[in-house]
Amino acid sequence: MSETYTLPVGPLHVALEEPMYFDVRVEGETVRSVELSAGHVHRGMEALAMNRNWLQNITLTERVCSLCSNSHPTTYCMAVENLAGVVVPERAEYLRVIADEVKRIASHLFNVGIMAHLVGFDSLFMHAMEIREIMQDLKEGVYGNRMNLGALAIGGCRYDLDEETTAFMRAKLRELDPLLTELTRVYATDPLILKRTRGIGVLPMEEARRYEVVGPVARASGIAYDVRRKAPYAVYPHLDFEVQTDTAGDVHSRAMLRLREAAQSAVILEQCLENIPEGPICLPGAVFIPEGEAVARSEAPRGEVFYYVRSDGSDSPQRLKWRVPTYMNWEALQVMMAGCQVADIPLIVNSIDPCISCTER
Amino acid sequence: MLPFLKIMVKNLLAGPSTDPFPFAPAHTPKRFRGRACHDKEKCILCGICRHVCAAGAIQLRVTEDGMAVHWVLWHNSCVFCGLCAHHCPTKALTMSDDWHMTHRGEERFDQREVSFVPYGQCSQCGARIHPRPESVVQQLGSRYPERFMMCPVCKRQELARRVTPAKPSITTGESDERDSA
Ligand code: SF4
Ligand code: SF4
């Protein structure tokens, strides 16, 4: 005999990294349905953005979220540049891609690390984080900060690579390569990881289409949607890399997909360091931003980031609006969680790599 | 666990991978964006740093007698984005690699970078102008140093004097035709 009852999880809960509220209807140990309610960390950033000028908003958008902290200002700058009708120098495009991919590797490693932690395999979690530390050192050495790179300016980039930093970056990538391969093998074969993550939180392709999920969540369910290929920006059309996909659509496949994507990012970085042309890194002088509206989108580690700007020709935006990947992905949790065990809830939530802080900004 | 065992043993043998700070110095890269430094010898009080600072960490306050400006940067408000240093035209503002920001609660209002930057004086009429520090004169004003030290009004007059020929020529439609003929 089993009874259905409602289990409230959150907004503050030991199993959750960020505040989110779930009303989980359980029958015994099995989840029957989930209702989500968000809005616990609203920061009013869109209103803030209207009170700051175009340049200040680079700093503001960079602080929307720490793990995709480069994707936000990149997309914001791209939107503003689209509005102003300027083309950034090619070297700056390369520098932007480099910064983005460095952040992607670090972000993906963080997520798979947390997965190991939630499985209860803390030594693997530590190991993944230590590998991620290579990228953190790289960021610190090249950009000057471990999280917020401060790489962007309207009309180009603020940092440049010289011989020394390029060599440093190459050395770090060489250091990363064997460790990442080894880590991928552990995640692919470890019995504990496999037992806890395979066949859990399954999101079939039709459901993924219905919920219009983006990023690794979509790609793990067989939808080869990557903005870097679908709507190429910066120098992605010139780069040779493979969009990773999988068909299993479970927690394990999403983690493996992230590891493979991190490896692809390393390939992209190598190519960029090889092909980066000489030239200016930023447009000279200030970019004039006329009246009008524009959009831009890019592929953040979690999926598609979309920015909309509207200007009345003044010093600050009249409207700045952005849509982040988690917003598309979390509704699909209802599918992923139905029929799972209560103990798997944190694992499934983590597998969409939710970023509540940027969704609720 | 098995595939991981080898890695675990290797990691155990390798020992801790963290810096033993504060017992030994922590590695700080050259490009690190730490606390901002202001060099008042280079500042021209253009206010661009304040304009770009999203955190509102920079204040420029004119003194009571109107002869100088208190330039203040609050370290506790600063988010170390480095945008001010990027946009400072004279590089008076730079990001240092000093990340030691710990302080006691009672010292929180001392956590600031303060400069007292006096205004300059027009070399002709003595009016108040933005400061023209030596380094900036050398960099930007070396071609016409005397004009560089003037207020906008005197500069305009000086320029007008320069471009106006000593004997004004009278131009009429006729004379133009004759010239071109
Ligand atoms: S520090 Fe630089 S940007 Fe700020 S007022 Fe002085 S010269 Fe201008
Ligand atoms: S580093 Fe950024 S936050 Fe700090 S004072 Fe400069 S502009 Fe403001």
XYZ file of C-alpha atoms and ligand atoms in Angstrom:
558
model
C 0.000 0.000 0.000
C 1.463 3.291 -0.935
C 0.355 6.788 -0.284
C 1.036 9.982 -2.206
C 2.222 12.972 -0.297
C 3.829 16.272 -1.116
C 7.420 16.887 -0.217
C 8.530 20.500 -0.235
C 12.154 20.988 -1.277
C 13.673 24.409 -0.986
C 14.001 27.301 -1.380
C 16.839 26.675 1.039
C 17.711 23.042 1.223
C 20.830 21.005 1.830
C 20.514 19.316 -1.545
C 20.269 22.553 -3.489
C 23.129 24.842 -4.346
C 20.851 27.736 -5.161
C 17.403 28.765 -3.968
C 14.600 27.149 -5.900
C 11.372 25.702 -4.664
C 10.070 22.282 -5.680
C 6.771 20.776 -4.689
C 7.516 17.100 -5.197
C 4.627 14.643 -5.090
C 6.018 11.335 -3.993
C 4.628 7.873 -3.673
C 6.863 5.885 -1.390
C 10.318 6.741 -2.689
C 9.202 7.496 -6.217
C 8.561 10.971 -7.516
C 5.234 11.258 -9.323
C 5.228 14.894 -10.321
C 7.087 18.109 -9.674
C 6.057 21.701 -9.553
C 8.649 24.411 -9.650
C 8.459 27.881 -8.337
C 11.221 30.377 -8.843
C 11.847 33.956 -7.906
C 13.697 33.739 -4.614
C 16.828 35.623 -5.601
C 15.492 38.304 -7.870
C 18.080 41.084 -8.105
C 16.417 43.573 -10.422
C 19.373 43.706 -12.763
C 17.375 44.690 -15.821
C 16.228 47.784 -13.988
C 19.761 48.424 -12.791
C 21.000 48.212 -16.361
C 18.718 51.057 -17.362
C 20.294 53.227 -14.676
C 23.810 52.611 -15.874
C 25.454 53.787 -19.045
C 26.539 51.586 -21.913
C 30.067 51.115 -20.601
C 29.074 50.439 -17.009
C 26.744 47.717 -18.222
C 29.709 45.649 -19.398
C 30.710 45.265 -15.774
C 27.122 44.760 -14.692
C 26.340 42.001 -17.193
C 29.592 40.280 -16.353
C 28.285 39.889 -12.834
C 25.003 38.273 -13.811
C 26.461 34.853 -13.170
C 29.935 33.715 -12.266
C 30.335 30.622 -14.419
C 29.188 32.138 -17.707
C 30.547 35.520 -16.727
C 32.156 35.983 -20.106
C 29.189 34.964 -22.242
C 26.980 37.706 -20.843
C 29.178 40.720 -21.629
C 30.166 39.151 -24.973
C 26.550 38.864 -26.021
C 25.747 42.278 -24.605
C 28.637 43.841 -26.526
C 27.630 41.999 -29.677
C 24.094 43.344 -29.360
C 25.366 46.877 -28.814
C 27.759 46.554 -31.745
C 24.929 45.287 -33.935
C 22.953 48.343 -32.921
C 25.829 50.702 -33.616
C 26.638 48.909 -36.858
C 30.324 48.512 -36.128
C 32.563 45.586 -36.914
C 35.156 44.656 -34.318
C 38.722 43.923 -35.433
C 39.450 40.307 -36.279
C 42.031 39.903 -33.544
C 39.419 40.969 -31.020
C 37.026 38.335 -32.372
C 39.653 35.697 -31.773
C 40.373 37.007 -28.288
C 36.671 36.858 -27.463
C 36.422 33.258 -28.612
C 39.493 32.341 -26.548
C 38.007 33.877 -23.415
C 34.672 32.148 -24.046
C 36.196 28.716 -24.520
C 38.422 28.994 -21.453
C 35.313 29.753 -19.439
C 33.450 26.862 -21.049
C 36.061 24.310 -20.009
C 36.073 25.614 -16.452
C 32.292 25.663 -16.281
C 31.846 22.139 -17.625
C 34.470 20.716 -15.293
C 32.755 22.399 -12.378
C 29.452 20.806 -13.282
C 30.786 17.268 -13.675
C 32.713 17.731 -10.444
C 29.546 18.659 -8.574
C 27.911 15.587 -10.064
C 30.575 13.382 -8.495
C 29.992 15.163 -5.203
C 26.263 14.511 -5.364
C 26.897 10.862 -6.123
C 28.903 10.811 -2.926
C 32.224 10.282 -4.642
C 34.043 13.196 -3.055
C 37.568 12.227 -3.989
C 36.577 12.314 -7.654
C 34.909 15.662 -7.044
C 38.174 16.997 -5.610
C 40.102 15.587 -8.534
C 37.794 17.203 -11.099
C 38.067 20.493 -9.274
C 41.816 20.222 -9.227
C 41.861 19.750 -12.984
C 39.601 22.757 -13.258
C 42.176 24.623 -11.237
C 44.459 24.532 -14.280
C 41.941 26.678 -16.091
C 41.539 28.915 -13.070
C 45.297 29.507 -13.010
C 45.169 30.229 -16.706
C 42.443 32.818 -16.178
C 44.306 34.399 -13.323
C 47.551 34.584 -15.286
C 46.124 35.830 -18.561
C 43.102 37.893 -17.523
C 43.895 38.848 -13.959
C 40.955 37.246 -12.212
C 39.789 33.728 -11.555
C 36.122 34.288 -12.349
C 35.306 37.640 -13.904
C 37.750 37.996 -16.736
C 37.063 41.607 -17.621
C 38.023 40.786 -21.179
C 35.374 42.754 -23.015
C 34.965 46.279 -24.257
C 32.394 47.686 -26.658
C 34.171 47.452 -29.991
C 36.717 44.829 -29.052
C 38.652 43.394 -26.176
C 40.558 44.800 -23.242
C 43.258 42.200 -22.984
C 45.875 41.119 -25.448
C 48.003 38.046 -25.763
C 51.729 38.406 -26.083
C 54.428 35.759 -26.535
C 54.592 35.079 -22.830
C 50.861 34.634 -22.211
C 50.425 32.580 -25.372
C 53.170 30.231 -24.250
C 51.642 30.104 -20.767
C 48.257 29.257 -22.243
C 49.714 26.538 -24.447
C 51.543 25.019 -21.485
C 48.343 24.977 -19.428
C 46.422 23.330 -22.274
C 49.107 20.684 -22.610
C 48.846 20.063 -18.895
C 45.069 19.793 -19.132
C 44.922 17.394 -22.040
C 46.020 14.060 -20.476
C 44.194 14.809 -17.220
C 40.961 15.515 -19.055
C 41.258 12.301 -21.055
C 41.874 10.352 -17.882
C 38.949 12.031 -16.133
C 36.654 11.264 -19.059
C 37.656 7.614 -18.805
C 36.869 7.526 -15.101
C 33.434 9.043 -15.678
C 32.781 6.609 -18.508
C 33.751 3.461 -16.634
C 33.452 3.991 -12.907
C 30.809 1.549 -11.612
C 29.588 3.890 -8.873
C 29.079 6.786 -11.280
C 27.406 4.534 -13.844
C 25.104 3.003 -11.271
C 23.899 6.320 -9.934
C 23.604 8.290 -13.157
C 22.686 5.995 -16.033
C 19.031 5.889 -17.028
C 18.186 8.609 -14.544
C 16.508 11.875 -15.444
C 15.844 10.779 -18.984
C 14.669 13.444 -21.392
C 13.586 11.863 -24.685
C 14.109 13.794 -27.888
C 10.412 14.590 -28.462
C 10.110 15.997 -24.965
C 13.315 17.974 -25.460
C 11.795 19.493 -28.587
C 8.495 20.170 -26.851
C 10.204 22.038 -24.005
C 12.671 23.664 -26.388
C 15.623 22.966 -24.150
C 19.004 24.362 -25.141
C 22.680 23.683 -24.638
C 24.093 20.393 -23.369
C 20.633 19.315 -22.198
C 19.320 19.481 -25.769
C 22.454 17.968 -27.268
C 22.422 15.018 -24.884
C 18.890 14.287 -26.068
C 19.971 14.130 -29.684
C 19.274 17.685 -30.813
C 22.412 19.025 -32.461
C 21.660 22.621 -31.626
C 24.700 24.753 -31.008
C 24.561 28.494 -31.661
C 28.238 28.381 -32.584
C 27.175 26.371 -35.653
C 23.537 27.351 -36.182
C 24.101 31.108 -36.106
C 27.862 31.481 -36.162
C 29.275 34.609 -34.614
C 32.804 35.897 -34.059
C 35.273 33.552 -35.770
C 33.443 30.259 -35.219
C 32.807 29.756 -38.954
C 36.577 29.506 -39.477
C 37.109 27.026 -36.685
C 37.118 23.316 -36.991
C 35.229 21.593 -34.180
C 32.503 19.031 -33.751
C 29.168 19.657 -32.146
C 28.805 16.882 -29.594
C 25.549 14.986 -29.365
C 24.224 11.950 -27.596
C 20.956 10.095 -27.672
C 20.627 8.643 -24.181
C 19.433 11.921 -22.638
C 20.135 10.869 -19.060
C 22.265 12.375 -16.313
C 25.308 10.370 -17.337
C 25.126 11.306 -20.998
C 24.877 14.979 -20.116
C 28.012 14.728 -17.997
C 29.899 12.836 -20.689
C 28.765 15.369 -23.253
C 30.191 18.168 -21.138
C 33.517 16.374 -20.837
C 33.667 15.881 -24.600
C 32.749 19.510 -25.151
C 35.528 20.586 -22.825
C 37.942 18.569 -24.960
C 36.540 20.253 -28.088
C 37.026 23.642 -26.457
C 40.673 22.805 -25.914
C 40.907 21.994 -29.640
C 39.300 25.347 -30.465
C 41.750 27.131 -28.173
C 44.720 25.509 -29.882
C 43.394 26.595 -33.281
C 42.777 30.141 -32.093
C 46.251 30.460 -30.623
C 47.641 29.164 -33.892
C 45.625 31.375 -36.250
C 45.155 34.596 -34.337
C 46.059 37.478 -36.663
C 48.001 40.582 -35.717
C 46.176 43.861 -35.507
C 44.257 46.150 -33.197
C 42.317 44.622 -30.325
C 39.725 47.345 -30.046
C 38.134 50.045 -32.167
C 39.742 53.392 -31.495
C 37.699 55.888 -29.540
C 34.218 55.492 -28.178
C 31.528 53.753 -30.199
C 28.497 55.958 -30.795
C 25.295 54.122 -30.028
C 22.372 55.445 -32.061
C 18.650 55.125 -31.505
C 17.206 51.729 -32.309
C 17.091 48.149 -31.159
C 19.159 45.050 -31.741
C 19.596 41.469 -30.607
C 22.489 39.063 -30.343
C 22.864 35.494 -29.228
C 25.699 33.201 -28.362
C 26.413 29.779 -26.941
C 27.179 29.984 -23.241
C 28.384 26.853 -21.421
C 24.770 26.151 -20.444
C 23.205 26.932 -23.805
C 21.918 29.837 -25.778
C 22.127 33.324 -24.294
C 19.982 35.929 -25.959
C 20.274 39.695 -25.535
C 17.972 42.462 -26.606
C 18.919 46.144 -26.362
C 16.950 49.239 -27.142
C 18.441 52.669 -27.228
C 16.904 56.127 -27.461
C 20.235 57.578 -28.469
C 21.162 58.565 -24.938
C 23.982 57.414 -22.738
C 22.177 54.434 -21.196
C 19.993 51.733 -22.670
C 16.276 52.282 -22.675
C 15.776 48.581 -22.258
C 18.122 45.691 -21.779
C 16.628 42.255 -21.688
C 18.221 38.864 -21.764
C 17.112 35.273 -21.814
C 19.340 32.663 -20.295
C 19.544 28.912 -20.993
C 18.327 27.717 -17.603
C 14.983 29.380 -18.216
C 14.371 27.004 -21.115
C 15.788 23.988 -19.357
C 14.208 23.925 -15.960
C 10.642 23.340 -17.104
C 11.901 20.079 -18.594
C 12.797 18.963 -15.068
C 9.158 17.945 -14.760
C 9.770 15.280 -17.399
C 13.182 14.281 -16.078
C 12.050 13.920 -12.516
C 8.812 12.054 -13.036
C 9.344 8.498 -11.878
C 12.760 9.071 -10.325
C 13.797 8.336 -6.777
C 13.791 11.071 -4.159
C 17.519 10.593 -3.683
C 18.147 11.386 -7.351
C 16.512 14.812 -7.290
C 19.740 16.787 -6.651
C 21.574 14.803 -9.333
C 18.917 15.527 -11.921
C 18.693 19.190 -10.992
C 22.466 19.477 -11.273
C 22.500 17.714 -14.626
C 20.777 20.640 -16.356
C 23.522 22.797 -14.853
C 20.996 25.270 -13.493
C 22.033 28.817 -12.914
C 19.345 30.357 -10.792
C 21.224 33.588 -10.270
C 21.227 34.448 -13.969
C 17.721 33.203 -14.607
C 16.322 35.436 -11.912
C 18.964 38.172 -12.237
C 35.910 3.051 -7.568
C 38.492 0.940 -9.346
C 39.393 3.133 -12.324
C 39.893 5.976 -9.911
C 42.097 4.128 -7.446
C 45.278 4.725 -9.392
C 44.595 8.455 -9.605
C 43.806 8.597 -5.922
C 47.079 6.946 -4.960
C 48.957 9.270 -7.295
C 47.243 12.302 -5.759
C 47.969 11.068 -2.236
C 51.650 10.687 -3.033
C 51.796 14.099 -4.674
C 50.698 15.782 -1.452
C 48.645 18.966 -1.104
C 48.267 21.081 -4.209
C 47.191 24.247 -2.423
C 49.439 27.181 -1.576
C 50.470 27.171 2.099
C 49.445 30.824 2.455
C 49.775 32.650 4.937
C 52.873 30.654 5.923
C 54.451 31.113 2.537
C 53.832 33.723 -0.139
C 51.115 32.892 -2.624
C 51.914 33.077 -6.291
C 50.549 36.231 -7.881
C 50.602 36.558 -11.654
C 51.841 39.771 -13.214
C 48.495 40.582 -14.776
C 46.502 40.130 -11.590
C 43.781 42.767 -11.145
C 44.128 43.763 -7.520
C 43.531 47.046 -5.769
C 43.547 50.123 -7.976
C 46.310 52.720 -7.676
C 46.028 56.359 -8.564
C 48.917 58.531 -9.627
C 47.907 62.122 -9.069
C 50.887 63.353 -11.049
C 49.229 62.025 -14.186
C 45.561 62.715 -13.498
C 43.857 65.353 -15.628
C 40.522 65.113 -13.766
C 38.641 64.163 -16.894
C 36.225 62.052 -14.853
C 36.142 59.177 -17.298
C 36.998 56.725 -14.532
C 33.961 57.827 -12.575
C 31.832 57.679 -15.707
C 32.627 54.015 -16.447
C 32.641 52.693 -12.888
C 29.525 50.544 -12.513
C 30.135 50.120 -8.796
C 30.126 53.838 -8.081
C 33.440 53.427 -6.292
C 35.027 56.612 -7.626
C 34.108 60.094 -6.480
C 35.482 63.442 -7.580
C 34.741 66.233 -5.124
C 35.743 69.828 -5.726
C 37.189 71.487 -2.627
C 35.431 74.445 -1.052
C 37.740 77.027 -2.558
C 37.271 75.442 -5.976
C 40.991 75.147 -6.596
C 41.428 71.397 -6.336
C 39.624 68.087 -6.447
C 39.552 65.243 -3.972
C 39.776 62.111 -6.077
C 38.538 59.136 -4.019
C 38.247 55.442 -4.834
C 36.572 53.198 -2.264
C 38.223 49.797 -2.314
C 35.285 48.167 -0.573
C 32.904 49.249 -3.329
C 35.269 48.468 -6.175
C 34.622 45.181 -7.970
C 38.058 45.084 -9.668
C 36.692 45.132 -13.182
C 39.586 47.271 -14.385
C 37.351 49.309 -16.689
C 38.502 52.593 -15.146
C 42.155 51.723 -15.714
C 41.333 50.685 -19.272
C 39.651 53.981 -20.085
C 41.910 56.367 -18.172
C 43.471 58.404 -20.984
C 46.705 59.186 -19.159
C 47.102 55.849 -17.356
C 46.979 57.678 -14.053
C 44.850 54.810 -12.819
C 46.292 51.314 -12.823
C 45.367 47.973 -11.320
C 48.069 46.691 -9.016
C 48.697 43.039 -8.213
C 48.105 43.660 -4.521
C 45.233 41.483 -3.378
C 45.729 41.845 0.358
C 42.469 43.485 1.259
C 41.768 42.129 4.728
C 41.168 44.761 7.361
C 39.382 45.162 10.646
C 35.803 46.380 10.743
C 36.816 49.669 12.324
C 39.155 50.396 9.418
C 36.490 50.050 6.777
C 36.310 53.769 6.075
C 40.064 53.928 5.535
C 39.915 51.498 2.668
C 40.252 54.076 -0.033
C 42.641 55.639 -2.439
C 42.642 59.397 -1.995
C 44.387 61.956 -4.152
C 44.331 65.693 -3.878
C 44.594 66.982 -7.437
C 44.892 70.773 -7.819
C 43.441 72.453 -10.873
C 45.783 74.148 -13.317
C 45.886 77.804 -14.288
C 45.636 79.276 -17.747
C 49.024 80.595 -18.723
C 47.400 83.727 -20.231
C 44.496 84.822 -18.102
C 44.979 82.680 -15.008
C 41.537 81.085 -15.261
C 40.965 77.669 -13.753
C 41.661 74.855 -16.197
C 41.935 71.138 -15.863
C 45.335 70.096 -14.575
C 48.060 69.679 -17.154
C 50.638 67.567 -15.396
C 54.183 67.483 -16.681
C 53.948 63.913 -17.973
C 50.857 64.739 -20.006
C 52.408 67.871 -21.453
C 55.363 65.794 -22.557
C 53.092 63.189 -24.075
C 50.407 65.248 -25.752
C 51.346 68.889 -25.670
C 54.964 68.828 -26.743
C 54.228 70.443 -30.097
C 52.639 73.590 -28.702
C 53.422 73.550 -25.001
C 52.345 77.128 -24.425
C 48.968 76.614 -26.095
C 48.478 73.408 -24.157
C 48.445 75.385 -20.919
C 45.680 77.756 -21.954
C 42.022 77.875 -21.071
C 39.621 77.245 -23.979
C 38.902 80.964 -24.449
C 42.552 81.967 -24.694
C 43.254 78.961 -26.888
C 40.531 80.018 -29.323
C 41.827 83.549 -29.460
C 45.375 82.305 -29.987
C 44.265 79.992 -32.768
C 42.212 82.713 -34.417
C 45.239 85.028 -34.327
C 47.324 82.364 -35.954
C 44.996 81.537 -38.841
C 44.010 85.134 -39.640
C 46.470 86.646 -42.100
C 48.189 89.837 -40.945
C 46.564 91.922 -43.742
C 42.978 90.864 -44.270
C 42.339 90.405 -47.978
C 38.986 91.507 -49.301
C 37.303 88.765 -51.235
C 34.534 89.575 -53.646
C 32.944 87.588 -56.401
C 34.859 89.612 -58.976
C 38.269 89.077 -57.552
C 37.529 85.365 -57.338
C 36.786 85.274 -61.050
C 39.929 87.139 -61.825
C 41.958 84.733 -59.696
C 40.664 81.700 -61.452
C 40.965 83.208 -64.883
S 42.264 58.932 -13.015
Fe 42.396 58.957 -15.237
S 40.262 58.746 -15.916
Fe 40.211 59.345 -13.765
S 40.025 61.561 -13.794
Fe 42.218 61.088 -13.638
S 42.929 61.060 -15.737
Fe 40.699 60.944 -15.855
S 38.046 48.645 -11.119
Fe 35.916 48.801 -11.828
S 34.726 48.897 -9.945
Fe 36.845 49.359 -9.383
S 36.969 51.553 -9.442
Fe 37.603 50.827 -11.447
S 35.725 50.842 -12.697
Fe 35.113 51.014 -10.547
